Amino acid sequence: MAKIISDPHQTHINQTLIDPTPADLLTTHPYMTLGSSGLMLENVSLKRVADNVGTPCWVIGGGVIKERLHRLKAAMYTVGLNVHFHYAVKANDHYAILSLIKNEGYGADIVSFGELSRTQKAGIPAQKVVFSGIGKTTVDIEQALGLGIGQINVESAEELAIISAIATRMGKIAPIALRINPDIDAQTHSKITTGLSHNKFGIPFVDAIALYAHAARLPGINLLGFATHIGSQILTMDPYRAAYVRMASLVRAAREQGLSVRVVDCGGGLGIAYNTLPEAQPEDLAKVIHTTLGTLDVQIALEPGRWVVGPAGVLLSRVILRKEQGMAVPFLIIDSAMNDLLRPSLYEAWHGILPLSAKAFQQPLEKTHVVGPVCESSDCFAQNRLLPRLQRQDYLAILDTGAYGSVMSSTYNSRPLAAHVLIENSCWKIIRERQTIEDLWRGELSPLH
Ligand SMILES: *Cc1c(COP(=O)(O)O)cnc(C)c1O
């Protein structure tokens, strides 16, 4: 077993600590198994999928998602918490996945009218949808109120005034919570922390009570309570505890002023085991919520995204060629790139990589840089990664890409969006066709033609 890395900041691409070996990764990724037909996810041979669908190809395990949805629910119910769950749609917004999530009784957390529309297509009742985000447009707010949205998380005093005005004009009552920035360091990567006072998200903690009292007097507003979301890929409970202690103090302070508080929305952010660091445990989060907010008689809400879908997905790729560098570390150039999976370029994110064939697992390990073909130096999936020696045409899987994977894809370098496959009951189905070349210029017009 490779050395356990104890600093969450080290879970990024350029880490100097020892990477887990493929064998380590199989141990820390229990959903992936190695059979005679190679790497499997939910009893499906990933090589078979790649042979049939081609690469790059996203594969997501519906069984894994369901199991994790159940575990999260069970963790909260076990400590006696009645929680409203709103899956954060931005982690993976495919409507087949949203339907699966709806069938488990989850609502949704959305950040745009497009995401709201996807939840409606998947049949999630608008009453179970929470609208977050710092820049909701007039049309966003009108559409949400028109559909009867369950809750709008308000991120500024300015937005509060806008929502009150729109609701009043429409003759509607907007159900809102104030999203508070508790000024807590989530101890995660700087690009995915949201709960520090210099981040753009939420209402400053010090302004919370005055604005809450103001909101209670505004027309067109049904004031539900408070919300917070301190960041993403959080692996320890301390930041959550600190944030929820602050939220509990707000609930008490508001009630002392005679204001009603019915809801505390605890956000998302539970981290997963990309590397050898163990993932965050929902049972631990349940205890933290129970001890900090459990006696306040409020409706608790959660907005998990990454934790639910991240470990369920892989990105299948194929080696285009192996570029030797003399004595230096060779480049493995693969057919997936930063336009497919942006996280390594955007956040220096570390993703496990495994070959698909059982034979490839037997090859001697060597250090390799794994890169995509896009014309950017940041188009790099792994540096100095210990991998079995792979050759042209070999397949590999990039692990833990179910969250913030396909949703961030672009067609940069005119690369069509990859196909998407869902596994259910040990069968796989295409849920999004690979884009065609003609799709690339659909909607483009040229006055010269
Ligand atoms: C992104 C986001 C989430 C989900 O975060 P995860 O880290 O994927 O769990 C929840 N709530 C809000 C407001 C968000 O912006």
JSON list of C-alpha atoms in Angstrom, two decimals, residues 18-160:
[
{"chain": "A", "resi": 18, "resn": "ILE", "atom": "CA", "xyz": [4.03, 8.29, -3.80]},
{"chain": "A", "resi": 19, "resn": "ASP", "atom": "CA", "xyz": [1.07, 7.47, -6.03]},
{"chain": "A", "resi": 20, "resn": "PRO", "atom": "CA", "xyz": [-1.05, 4.43, -5.27]},
{"chain": "A", "resi": 21, "resn": "THR", "atom": "CA", "xyz": [-0.29, 1.46, -7.52]},
{"chain": "A", "resi": 22, "resn": "PRO", "atom": "CA", "xyz": [-3.04, -0.10, -9.68]},
{"chain": "A", "resi": 23, "resn": "ALA", "atom": "CA", "xyz": [-3.41, -2.78, -7.00]},
{"chain": "A", "resi": 24, "resn": "ASP", "atom": "CA", "xyz": [-3.86, -0.06, -4.33]},
{"chain": "A", "resi": 25, "resn": "LEU", "atom": "CA", "xyz": [-6.48, 1.63, -6.48]},
{"chain": "A", "resi": 26, "resn": "LEU", "atom": "CA", "xyz": [-8.48, -1.59, -6.78]},
{"chain": "A", "resi": 27, "resn": "THR", "atom": "CA", "xyz": [-8.51, -1.81, -2.98]},
{"chain": "A", "resi": 28, "resn": "THR", "atom": "CA", "xyz": [-9.63, 1.78, -2.50]},
{"chain": "A", "resi": 29, "resn": "HIS", "atom": "CA", "xyz": [-12.21, 1.55, -5.34]},
{"chain": "A", "resi": 30, "resn": "PRO", "atom": "CA", "xyz": [-14.47, -1.32, -4.27]},
{"chain": "A", "resi": 31, "resn": "TYR", "atom": "CA", "xyz": [-16.87, -0.74, -7.18]},
{"chain": "A", "resi": 32, "resn": "MET", "atom": "CA", "xyz": [-14.12, -1.67, -9.65]},
{"chain": "A", "resi": 33, "resn": "THR", "atom": "CA", "xyz": [-13.18, -5.35, -9.90]},
{"chain": "A", "resi": 34, "resn": "LEU", "atom": "CA", "xyz": [-10.71, -7.26, -12.01]},
{"chain": "A", "resi": 35, "resn": "GLY", "atom": "CA", "xyz": [-12.09, -10.37, -13.73]},
{"chain": "A", "resi": 36, "resn": "SER", "atom": "CA", "xyz": [-10.91, -12.59, -16.56]},
{"chain": "A", "resi": 37, "resn": "SER", "atom": "CA", "xyz": [-12.47, -10.12, -19.02]},
{"chain": "A", "resi": 38, "resn": "GLY", "atom": "CA", "xyz": [-10.52, -7.28, -17.42]},
{"chain": "A", "resi": 39, "resn": "LEU", "atom": "CA", "xyz": [-11.71, -4.30, -15.42]},
{"chain": "A", "resi": 40, "resn": "MET", "atom": "CA", "xyz": [-15.40, -4.46, -14.48]},
{"chain": "A", "resi": 41, "resn": "LEU", "atom": "CA", "xyz": [-17.90, -1.97, -13.09]},
{"chain": "A", "resi": 42, "resn": "GLU", "atom": "CA", "xyz": [-21.11, -3.52, -11.73]},
{"chain": "A", "resi": 43, "resn": "ASN", "atom": "CA", "xyz": [-20.37, -6.86, -13.46]},
{"chain": "A", "resi": 44, "resn": "VAL", "atom": "CA", "xyz": [-19.94, -5.20, -16.84]},
{"chain": "A", "resi": 45, "resn": "SER", "atom": "CA", "xyz": [-16.68, -5.61, -18.73]},
{"chain": "A", "resi": 46, "resn": "LEU", "atom": "CA", "xyz": [-15.50, -2.10, -19.54]},
{"chain": "A", "resi": 47, "resn": "LYS", "atom": "CA", "xyz": [-13.48, -3.44, -22.48]},
{"chain": "A", "resi": 48, "resn": "ARG", "atom": "CA", "xyz": [-16.71, -4.73, -24.00]},
{"chain": "A", "resi": 49, "resn": "VAL", "atom": "CA", "xyz": [-18.27, -1.28, -23.65]},
{"chain": "A", "resi": 50, "resn": "ALA", "atom": "CA", "xyz": [-15.20, 0.38, -25.21]},
{"chain": "A", "resi": 51, "resn": "ASP", "atom": "CA", "xyz": [-15.16, -2.14, -28.11]},
{"chain": "A", "resi": 52, "resn": "ASN", "atom": "CA", "xyz": [-18.83, -1.44, -28.82]},
{"chain": "A", "resi": 53, "resn": "VAL", "atom": "CA", "xyz": [-19.14, 2.29, -28.21]},
{"chain": "A", "resi": 54, "resn": "GLY", "atom": "CA", "xyz": [-15.61, 3.49, -28.93]},
{"chain": "A", "resi": 55, "resn": "THR", "atom": "CA", "xyz": [-13.59, 5.95, -26.88]},
{"chain": "A", "resi": 56, "resn": "PRO", "atom": "CA", "xyz": [-13.65, 8.43, -25.22]},
{"chain": "A", "resi": 57, "resn": "CYS", "atom": "CA", "xyz": [-16.72, 7.16, -23.41]},
{"chain": "A", "resi": 58, "resn": "TRP", "atom": "CA", "xyz": [-18.21, 7.98, -20.02]},
{"chain": "A", "resi": 59, "resn": "VAL", "atom": "CA", "xyz": [-19.60, 5.00, -18.10]},
{"chain": "A", "resi": 60, "resn": "ILE", "atom": "CA", "xyz": [-21.65, 5.45, -14.94]},
{"chain": "A", "resi": 61, "resn": "GLY", "atom": "CA", "xyz": [-22.96, 2.76, -12.62]},
{"chain": "A", "resi": 62, "resn": "GLY", "atom": "CA", "xyz": [-26.60, 3.26, -11.67]},
{"chain": "A", "resi": 63, "resn": "GLY", "atom": "CA", "xyz": [-26.31, 0.62, -8.95]},
{"chain": "A", "resi": 64, "resn": "VAL", "atom": "CA", "xyz": [-23.45, 2.51, -7.32]},
{"chain": "A", "resi": 65, "resn": "ILE", "atom": "CA", "xyz": [-25.47, 5.74, -7.35]},
{"chain": "A", "resi": 66, "resn": "LYS", "atom": "CA", "xyz": [-28.49, 4.02, -5.77]},
{"chain": "A", "resi": 67, "resn": "GLU", "atom": "CA", "xyz": [-26.35, 2.40, -3.10]},
{"chain": "A", "resi": 68, "resn": "ARG", "atom": "CA", "xyz": [-24.84, 5.74, -2.17]},
{"chain": "A", "resi": 69, "resn": "LEU", "atom": "CA", "xyz": [-28.23, 7.50, -2.13]},
{"chain": "A", "resi": 70, "resn": "HIS", "atom": "CA", "xyz": [-29.48, 4.83, 0.28]},
{"chain": "A", "resi": 71, "resn": "ARG", "atom": "CA", "xyz": [-26.42, 5.09, 2.49]},
{"chain": "A", "resi": 72, "resn": "LEU", "atom": "CA", "xyz": [-26.73, 8.85, 2.78]},
{"chain": "A", "resi": 73, "resn": "LYS", "atom": "CA", "xyz": [-30.41, 8.58, 3.72]},
{"chain": "A", "resi": 74, "resn": "ALA", "atom": "CA", "xyz": [-29.77, 5.79, 6.20]},
{"chain": "A", "resi": 75, "resn": "ALA", "atom": "CA", "xyz": [-26.95, 7.74, 7.87]},
{"chain": "A", "resi": 76, "resn": "MET", "atom": "CA", "xyz": [-29.27, 10.66, 8.59]},
{"chain": "A", "resi": 77, "resn": "TYR", "atom": "CA", "xyz": [-32.26, 8.58, 9.68]},
{"chain": "A", "resi": 78, "resn": "THR", "atom": "CA", "xyz": [-30.08, 6.51, 12.01]},
{"chain": "A", "resi": 79, "resn": "VAL", "atom": "CA", "xyz": [-29.30, 9.55, 14.18]},
{"chain": "A", "resi": 80, "resn": "GLY", "atom": "CA", "xyz": [-32.97, 10.55, 14.08]},
{"chain": "A", "resi": 81, "resn": "LEU", "atom": "CA", "xyz": [-32.64, 13.37, 11.55]},
{"chain": "A", "resi": 82, "resn": "ASN", "atom": "CA", "xyz": [-35.48, 13.92, 9.11]},
{"chain": "A", "resi": 83, "resn": "VAL", "atom": "CA", "xyz": [-33.64, 15.41, 6.13]},
{"chain": "A", "resi": 84, "resn": "HIS", "atom": "CA", "xyz": [-34.80, 16.80, 2.80]},
{"chain": "A", "resi": 85, "resn": "PHE", "atom": "CA", "xyz": [-32.23, 15.75, 0.19]},
{"chain": "A", "resi": 86, "resn": "HIS", "atom": "CA", "xyz": [-31.58, 17.91, -2.87]},
{"chain": "A", "resi": 87, "resn": "TYR", "atom": "CA", "xyz": [-29.07, 16.38, -5.28]},
{"chain": "A", "resi": 88, "resn": "ALA", "atom": "CA", "xyz": [-26.75, 19.07, -6.72]},
{"chain": "A", "resi": 89, "resn": "VAL", "atom": "CA", "xyz": [-27.58, 18.78, -10.42]},
{"chain": "A", "resi": 90, "resn": "LYS", "atom": "CA", "xyz": [-24.40, 20.50, -11.58]},
{"chain": "A", "resi": 91, "resn": "ALA", "atom": "CA", "xyz": [-22.32, 17.45, -10.57]},
{"chain": "A", "resi": 92, "resn": "ASN", "atom": "CA", "xyz": [-23.95, 15.37, -13.31]},
{"chain": "A", "resi": 93, "resn": "ASP", "atom": "CA", "xyz": [-27.06, 16.69, -15.03]},
{"chain": "A", "resi": 94, "resn": "HIS", "atom": "CA", "xyz": [-27.98, 13.85, -17.40]},
{"chain": "A", "resi": 95, "resn": "TYR", "atom": "CA", "xyz": [-31.73, 13.39, -17.07]},
{"chain": "A", "resi": 96, "resn": "ALA", "atom": "CA", "xyz": [-31.45, 9.59, -16.90]},
{"chain": "A", "resi": 97, "resn": "ILE", "atom": "CA", "xyz": [-29.39, 10.12, -13.74]},
{"chain": "A", "resi": 98, "resn": "LEU", "atom": "CA", "xyz": [-31.86, 12.71, -12.47]},
{"chain": "A", "resi": 99, "resn": "SER", "atom": "CA", "xyz": [-34.69, 10.20, -13.00]},
{"chain": "A", "resi": 100, "resn": "LEU", "atom": "CA", "xyz": [-32.79, 7.60, -11.01]},
{"chain": "A", "resi": 101, "resn": "ILE", "atom": "CA", "xyz": [-32.26, 10.14, -8.23]},
{"chain": "A", "resi": 102, "resn": "LYS", "atom": "CA", "xyz": [-35.93, 11.14, -8.30]},
{"chain": "A", "resi": 103, "resn": "ASN", "atom": "CA", "xyz": [-36.97, 7.50, -7.94]},
{"chain": "A", "resi": 104, "resn": "GLU", "atom": "CA", "xyz": [-35.01, 7.37, -4.66]},
{"chain": "A", "resi": 105, "resn": "GLY", "atom": "CA", "xyz": [-37.08, 10.27, -3.30]},
{"chain": "A", "resi": 106, "resn": "TYR", "atom": "CA", "xyz": [-34.44, 12.98, -3.71]},
{"chain": "A", "resi": 107, "resn": "GLY", "atom": "CA", "xyz": [-35.19, 16.52, -4.81]},
{"chain": "A", "resi": 108, "resn": "ALA", "atom": "CA", "xyz": [-32.68, 18.74, -6.61]},
{"chain": "A", "resi": 109, "resn": "ASP", "atom": "CA", "xyz": [-30.41, 21.73, -6.06]},
{"chain": "A", "resi": 110, "resn": "ILE", "atom": "CA", "xyz": [-30.08, 23.79, -9.22]},
{"chain": "A", "resi": 111, "resn": "VAL", "atom": "CA", "xyz": [-28.14, 26.89, -10.32]},
{"chain": "A", "resi": 112, "resn": "SER", "atom": "CA", "xyz": [-29.74, 27.85, -13.63]},
{"chain": "A", "resi": 113, "resn": "PHE", "atom": "CA", "xyz": [-32.97, 27.74, -15.59]},
{"chain": "A", "resi": 114, "resn": "GLY", "atom": "CA", "xyz": [-31.39, 25.05, -17.78]},
{"chain": "A", "resi": 115, "resn": "GLU", "atom": "CA", "xyz": [-30.84, 22.82, -14.75]},
{"chain": "A", "resi": 116, "resn": "LEU", "atom": "CA", "xyz": [-34.36, 23.57, -13.52]},
{"chain": "A", "resi": 117, "resn": "SER", "atom": "CA", "xyz": [-35.71, 22.48, -16.91]},
{"chain": "A", "resi": 118, "resn": "ARG", "atom": "CA", "xyz": [-33.75, 19.22, -16.70]},
{"chain": "A", "resi": 119, "resn": "THR", "atom": "CA", "xyz": [-35.30, 18.45, -13.30]},
{"chain": "A", "resi": 120, "resn": "GLN", "atom": "CA", "xyz": [-38.74, 19.04, -14.81]},
{"chain": "A", "resi": 121, "resn": "LYS", "atom": "CA", "xyz": [-37.93, 16.73, -17.72]},
{"chain": "A", "resi": 122, "resn": "ALA", "atom": "CA", "xyz": [-36.89, 14.08, -15.19]},
{"chain": "A", "resi": 123, "resn": "GLY", "atom": "CA", "xyz": [-40.18, 14.56, -13.31]},
{"chain": "A", "resi": 124, "resn": "ILE", "atom": "CA", "xyz": [-38.80, 16.01, -10.07]},
{"chain": "A", "resi": 125, "resn": "PRO", "atom": "CA", "xyz": [-41.61, 18.12, -8.50]},
{"chain": "A", "resi": 126, "resn": "ALA", "atom": "CA", "xyz": [-40.69, 21.83, -8.46]},
{"chain": "A", "resi": 127, "resn": "GLN", "atom": "CA", "xyz": [-41.65, 21.87, -4.78]},
{"chain": "A", "resi": 128, "resn": "LYS", "atom": "CA", "xyz": [-38.58, 19.63, -4.16]},
{"chain": "A", "resi": 129, "resn": "VAL", "atom": "CA", "xyz": [-36.18, 21.91, -6.01]},
{"chain": "A", "resi": 130, "resn": "VAL", "atom": "CA", "xyz": [-33.86, 24.47, -4.38]},
{"chain": "A", "resi": 131, "resn": "PHE", "atom": "CA", "xyz": [-32.44, 27.29, -6.51]},
{"chain": "A", "resi": 132, "resn": "SER", "atom": "CA", "xyz": [-28.89, 28.36, -5.55]},
{"chain": "A", "resi": 133, "resn": "GLY", "atom": "CA", "xyz": [-26.42, 30.66, -7.28]},
{"chain": "A", "resi": 134, "resn": "ILE", "atom": "CA", "xyz": [-25.23, 34.26, -7.01]},
{"chain": "A", "resi": 135, "resn": "GLY", "atom": "CA", "xyz": [-26.49, 35.55, -10.36]},
{"chain": "A", "resi": 136, "resn": "LYS", "atom": "CA", "xyz": [-30.07, 34.49, -10.98]},
{"chain": "A", "resi": 137, "resn": "THR", "atom": "CA", "xyz": [-31.54, 36.50, -13.85]},
{"chain": "A", "resi": 138, "resn": "THR", "atom": "CA", "xyz": [-35.04, 38.00, -13.92]},
{"chain": "A", "resi": 139, "resn": "VAL", "atom": "CA", "xyz": [-36.12, 35.21, -16.29]},
{"chain": "A", "resi": 140, "resn": "ASP", "atom": "CA", "xyz": [-34.61, 32.57, -13.96]},
{"chain": "A", "resi": 141, "resn": "ILE", "atom": "CA", "xyz": [-36.58, 33.93, -11.00]},
{"chain": "A", "resi": 142, "resn": "GLU", "atom": "CA", "xyz": [-39.84, 34.35, -12.95]},
{"chain": "A", "resi": 143, "resn": "GLN", "atom": "CA", "xyz": [-39.65, 30.82, -14.34]},
{"chain": "A", "resi": 144, "resn": "ALA", "atom": "CA", "xyz": [-38.83, 29.36, -10.92]},
{"chain": "A", "resi": 145, "resn": "LEU", "atom": "CA", "xyz": [-41.71, 31.17, -9.20]},
{"chain": "A", "resi": 146, "resn": "GLY", "atom": "CA", "xyz": [-44.04, 30.29, -12.07]},
{"chain": "A", "resi": 147, "resn": "LEU", "atom": "CA", "xyz": [-43.24, 26.58, -11.63]},
{"chain": "A", "resi": 148, "resn": "GLY", "atom": "CA", "xyz": [-43.74, 26.76, -7.86]},
{"chain": "A", "resi": 149, "resn": "ILE", "atom": "CA", "xyz": [-40.13, 26.22, -6.77]},
{"chain": "A", "resi": 150, "resn": "GLY", "atom": "CA", "xyz": [-39.66, 24.90, -3.22]},
{"chain": "A", "resi": 151, "resn": "GLN", "atom": "CA", "xyz": [-36.91, 27.26, -2.07]},
{"chain": "A", "resi": 152, "resn": "ILE", "atom": "CA", "xyz": [-34.68, 29.99, -3.46]},
{"chain": "A", "resi": 153, "resn": "ASN", "atom": "CA", "xyz": [-31.38, 30.44, -1.67]},
{"chain": "A", "resi": 154, "resn": "VAL", "atom": "CA", "xyz": [-30.71, 34.16, -1.69]},
{"chain": "A", "resi": 155, "resn": "GLU", "atom": "CA", "xyz": [-27.05, 35.12, -1.94]},
{"chain": "A", "resi": 156, "resn": "SER", "atom": "CA", "xyz": [-27.09, 38.92, -1.40]},
{"chain": "A", "resi": 157, "resn": "ALA", "atom": "CA", "xyz": [-29.16, 41.83, -0.08]},
{"chain": "A", "resi": 158, "resn": "GLU", "atom": "CA", "xyz": [-29.48, 43.05, -3.67]},
{"chain": "A", "resi": 159, "resn": "GLU", "atom": "CA", "xyz": [-30.89, 39.73, -4.83]},
{"chain": "A", "resi": 160, "resn": "LEU", "atom": "CA", "xyz": [-33.37, 39.70, -1.94]}
]
